[in-house]
XYZ file of N, CA and C in Angstrom:
309
model
N -116.754 -58.197 4.753
C -117.857 -57.937 3.625
C -118.644 -57.397 4.435
N -119.210 -58.025 5.632
C -120.711 -57.557 5.686
C -120.477 -56.268 6.277
N -119.179 -55.740 6.754
C -119.334 -54.521 7.650
C -119.150 -53.245 6.303
N -118.489 -54.027 5.009
C -118.318 -52.945 4.439
C -120.148 -52.476 3.693
N -121.193 -53.470 3.342
C -122.520 -53.537 2.900
C -122.970 -52.129 3.806
N -122.854 -52.458 5.051
C -123.599 -52.348 6.378
C -123.188 -50.241 6.059
N -121.319 -50.306 5.954
C -121.296 -48.758 6.428
C -121.592 -47.989 4.730
N -122.046 -49.095 3.287
C -122.634 -48.686 2.245
C -123.947 -48.005 2.114
N -124.304 -48.505 3.339
C -125.935 -47.996 3.473
C -125.989 -47.079 4.793
N -125.119 -47.060 5.352
C -125.193 -45.709 5.951
C -124.874 -44.518 5.346
N -123.805 -44.526 4.140
C -123.583 -43.931 4.381
C -124.362 -43.100 2.681
N -125.018 -43.858 1.582
C -126.494 -44.159 1.319
C -126.966 -42.906 1.641
N -127.960 -43.858 3.015
C -129.143 -42.502 3.825
C -128.262 -41.682 4.439
N -127.215 -41.063 4.486
C -126.773 -39.531 4.667
C -126.665 -38.983 3.782
N -125.889 -39.479 2.729
C -126.306 -39.245 1.056
C -128.120 -38.402 1.168
N -128.494 -38.799 1.805
C -130.363 -38.575 0.992
C -130.806 -37.453 2.126
N -130.178 -38.153 3.041
C -130.355 -36.863 4.630
C -130.016 -35.347 3.930
N -128.332 -35.107 3.654
C -128.030 -34.736 3.248
C -128.772 -33.612 1.991
N -128.720 -34.516 0.985
C -130.124 -33.872 0.333
C -131.050 -33.306 0.785
N -132.068 -34.118 1.236
C -132.902 -33.060 2.078
C -132.728 -32.008 2.372
N -131.945 -32.314 3.485
C -131.444 -31.126 4.158
C -131.115 -29.694 3.112
N -130.563 -29.769 1.894
C -129.888 -28.973 1.192
C -131.486 -28.268 0.759
N -131.916 -29.213 0.246
C -133.722 -28.571 -0.046
C -133.811 -27.552 0.773
N -134.421 -28.434 1.587
C -134.864 -28.011 2.958
C -134.525 -25.661 2.812
N -132.771 -25.902 3.301
C -132.558 -24.759 3.051
C -132.646 -23.720 1.908
N -133.174 -24.315 1.210
C -134.051 -23.402 -0.191
C -135.615 -22.799 0.021
N -136.064 -23.382 0.796
C -137.219 -22.984 1.381
C -136.964 -21.419 3.089
N -136.034 -21.920 3.426
C -135.491 -21.702 4.728
C -134.949 -19.710 4.277
N -135.712 -18.974 4.824
C -135.533 -17.419 4.618
C -134.879 -16.760 5.987
N -133.574 -15.992 5.604
C -133.175 -14.907 6.631
C -133.073 -13.594 6.455
N -133.147 -12.729 7.574
C -132.725 -11.171 6.973
C -131.904 -11.028 8.020
N -131.221 -9.705 7.511
C -130.191 -8.627 7.732
C -130.947 -7.380 7.378
N -130.161 -6.299 8.338
C -131.139 -4.771 8.718
C -130.306 -4.144 9.094
N -130.338 -3.219 8.611
C -129.034 -2.048 9.108
C -130.170 -0.771 9.691
N -129.048 0.717 10.060
C -129.998 1.492 9.987
C -130.735 1.605 11.087
N -130.880 0.134 12.275
C -132.199 0.167 12.747
C -133.297 -0.169 11.847
N -133.534 -1.132 10.923
C -134.059 -1.492 10.710
C -135.047 -1.097 8.990
N -133.942 0.141 8.827
C -134.347 0.889 7.906
C -134.365 -0.053 6.099
N -133.092 -0.629 6.301
C -132.725 -1.199 5.165
C -132.441 -2.874 5.992
N -133.774 -3.689 5.031
C -133.635 -5.072 4.963
C -132.843 -5.855 4.079
N -132.693 -7.122 3.568
C -132.139 -7.473 3.071
C -132.377 -9.234 3.273
N -133.428 -9.588 2.132
C -133.746 -10.885 2.615
C -132.877 -12.199 2.158
N -132.007 -13.444 2.200
C -132.001 -14.353 1.803
C -132.548 -15.674 1.539
N -132.084 -16.704 0.839
C -132.793 -17.445 1.472
C -131.294 -18.791 1.765
N -132.099 -20.142 2.130
C -130.176 -20.837 2.424
C -129.685 -21.173 1.345
N -129.603 -20.444 0.760
C -128.879 -21.147 -0.604
C -127.820 -19.118 -0.952
N -128.173 -18.795 -0.231
C -127.971 -17.611 -0.418
C -128.259 -16.652 -1.496
N -129.106 -16.762 -1.764
C -129.521 -16.113 -2.903
C -130.607 -15.219 -2.244
N -130.387 -13.813 -2.815
C -131.092 -12.919 -2.517
C -132.868 -13.231 -3.159
N -133.429 -12.485 -1.618
C -134.719 -12.916 -2.267
C -135.832 -11.282 -3.163
N -134.871 -10.133 -1.933
C -135.449 -9.018 -1.609
C -134.541 -8.223 -0.574
N -135.097 -6.762 -1.661
C -134.047 -5.986 -0.555
C -135.199 -4.596 -0.528
N -135.449 -4.353 0.613
C -136.434 -3.463 1.206
C -135.506 -1.963 1.822
N -135.804 -0.807 1.312
C -135.612 0.400 1.276
C -136.462 1.564 1.976
N -136.528 1.575 3.427
C -137.891 2.520 4.079
C -137.093 3.740 3.061
N -137.750 5.000 2.699
C -137.755 6.294 2.561
C -137.093 6.905 3.122
N -137.340 7.169 4.357
C -136.583 8.260 5.163
C -134.903 7.674 5.075
N -134.694 5.785 4.873
C -132.595 6.252 4.444
C -132.569 6.615 3.122
N -133.621 7.316 2.708
C -132.852 7.654 1.296
C -132.249 9.539 1.343
N -131.315 9.262 1.521
C -130.688 11.205 1.291
C -130.064 11.183 -0.039
N -130.534 11.562 -0.612
C -129.429 12.331 -2.463
C -128.010 12.877 -2.060
N -128.161 13.675 -0.489
C -127.109 14.238 -0.599
C -126.008 12.849 0.554
N -126.792 12.188 1.005
C -125.550 10.792 1.572
C -125.868 9.409 1.115
N -125.524 9.119 -0.045
C -125.681 8.024 -1.433
C -124.838 7.054 -0.774
N -123.881 7.612 0.166
C -122.815 6.208 0.420
C -123.135 5.601 1.866
N -124.380 6.893 2.639
C -124.507 5.795 3.814
C -125.557 4.964 3.719
N -126.834 5.218 2.498
C -127.437 3.908 1.753
C -126.910 2.939 1.403
N -125.542 3.251 0.924
C -125.065 2.177 0.179
C -124.023 1.271 1.592
N -124.109 1.462 2.536
C -123.166 1.134 3.746
C -124.204 0.181 4.263
N -125.496 1.188 4.198
C -126.668 0.369 4.199
C -126.945 -1.174 4.144
N -126.898 -1.231 3.024
C -126.697 -2.125 2.462
C -126.684 -3.406 2.416
N -124.809 -2.936 2.469
C -123.742 -3.388 2.671
C -124.646 -4.348 3.816
N -123.918 -3.015 4.868
C -124.000 -4.503 6.417
C -125.123 -4.992 6.514
N -126.519 -4.701 5.928
C -127.520 -5.308 5.937
C -127.163 -7.070 4.945
N -126.455 -6.822 4.068
C -126.349 -8.077 3.112
C -125.357 -8.879 4.404
N -124.936 -7.842 4.821
C -123.349 -9.575 5.421
C -123.817 -9.695 6.759
N -124.926 -9.170 7.184
C -125.313 -9.781 8.248
C -126.309 -11.411 8.044
N -127.144 -11.039 6.536
C -128.137 -11.593 6.361
C -127.511 -12.951 5.846
N -126.041 -13.162 5.138
C -125.201 -13.486 4.945
C -124.329 -14.646 6.153
N -123.801 -14.193 7.217
C -123.822 -14.674 8.190
C -124.372 -15.621 8.860
N -125.649 -14.918 8.910
C -126.763 -15.998 9.053
C -127.174 -17.110 8.629
N -126.940 -17.518 7.250
C -127.066 -18.225 6.424
C -126.003 -19.149 6.326
N -125.255 -18.803 6.641
C -123.849 -19.350 7.324
C -123.918 -20.371 8.394
N -124.518 -19.670 8.765
C -125.253 -19.964 11.048
C -125.912 -21.243 10.569
N -127.253 -21.166 10.063
C -128.465 -22.164 9.311
C -127.733 -22.712 8.796
N -126.550 -23.045 7.664
C -126.262 -23.499 7.100
C -125.312 -24.897 8.171
N -124.287 -24.190 8.880
C -123.678 -25.094 9.652
C -124.941 -25.929 10.975
N -125.863 -25.671 11.690
C -126.627 -25.363 12.030
C -126.856 -26.767 11.306
N -127.745 -26.431 10.567
C -128.516 -27.473 9.647
C -128.038 -28.600 9.171
N -126.768 -28.492 8.558
C -126.153 -29.678 7.992
C -124.691 -29.934 9.050
N -124.181 -29.259 9.774
C -123.858 -29.840 10.613
C -123.876 -30.583 11.933
N -125.214 -31.020 11.799
C -125.613 -32.024 12.557
C -125.755 -33.609 12.240
N -125.168 -33.632 10.894
C -125.394 -34.749 10.151
C -123.673 -35.183 10.211
N -122.755 -33.968 10.144
C -121.168 -34.336 9.589
C -120.425 -34.617 11.429
N -121.157 -34.406 12.179
C -120.796 -34.348 13.641
C -120.126 -33.107 13.554
N -120.170 -31.679 13.038
C -119.321 -30.668 13.349
C -118.328 -29.854 12.409
N -118.010 -31.501 11.611
C -116.386 -31.421 11.032
C -117.491 -31.031 9.639
N -116.103 -29.417 9.699
C -116.242 -28.814 8.030
C -115.352 -29.650 7.153
N -116.308 -29.643 6.173
C -116.046 -31.027 5.149
C -116.410 -29.459 3.926
N -114.515 -29.420 3.611
C -114.988 -29.085 2.501
C -115.749 -29.185 1.548
N -116.181 -28.092 0.310
C -117.847 -28.431 -0.889
C -119.158 -28.978 -0.148
N -118.530 -29.380 0.890
C -120.490 -30.081 1.774
C -120.928 -28.664 1.913
N -120.542 -27.425 2.266
C -121.163 -26.442 2.434
C -120.257 -25.095 3.200
């Protein structure tokens, strides 16, 4: 029974650490770029878009498709960085285990 109480204390401590880590992720920002930096997408650690910057030189009315592709590429790069950030921050607590629904 003593081991069970100790295990429950450890679980509560881990829960508190995970909650804190998730709060801290909301404050972290990552940036994805494309086209040599003419398109930038900024996300927070919760994968929310904080901003999109497009340099006027990237806007060509004759080639809107290229701009769309650059925005998509910048967003995908930022998403990968967030996934890496989440794995790095929360993975420390799970020992590298990928727990479904956790992140």
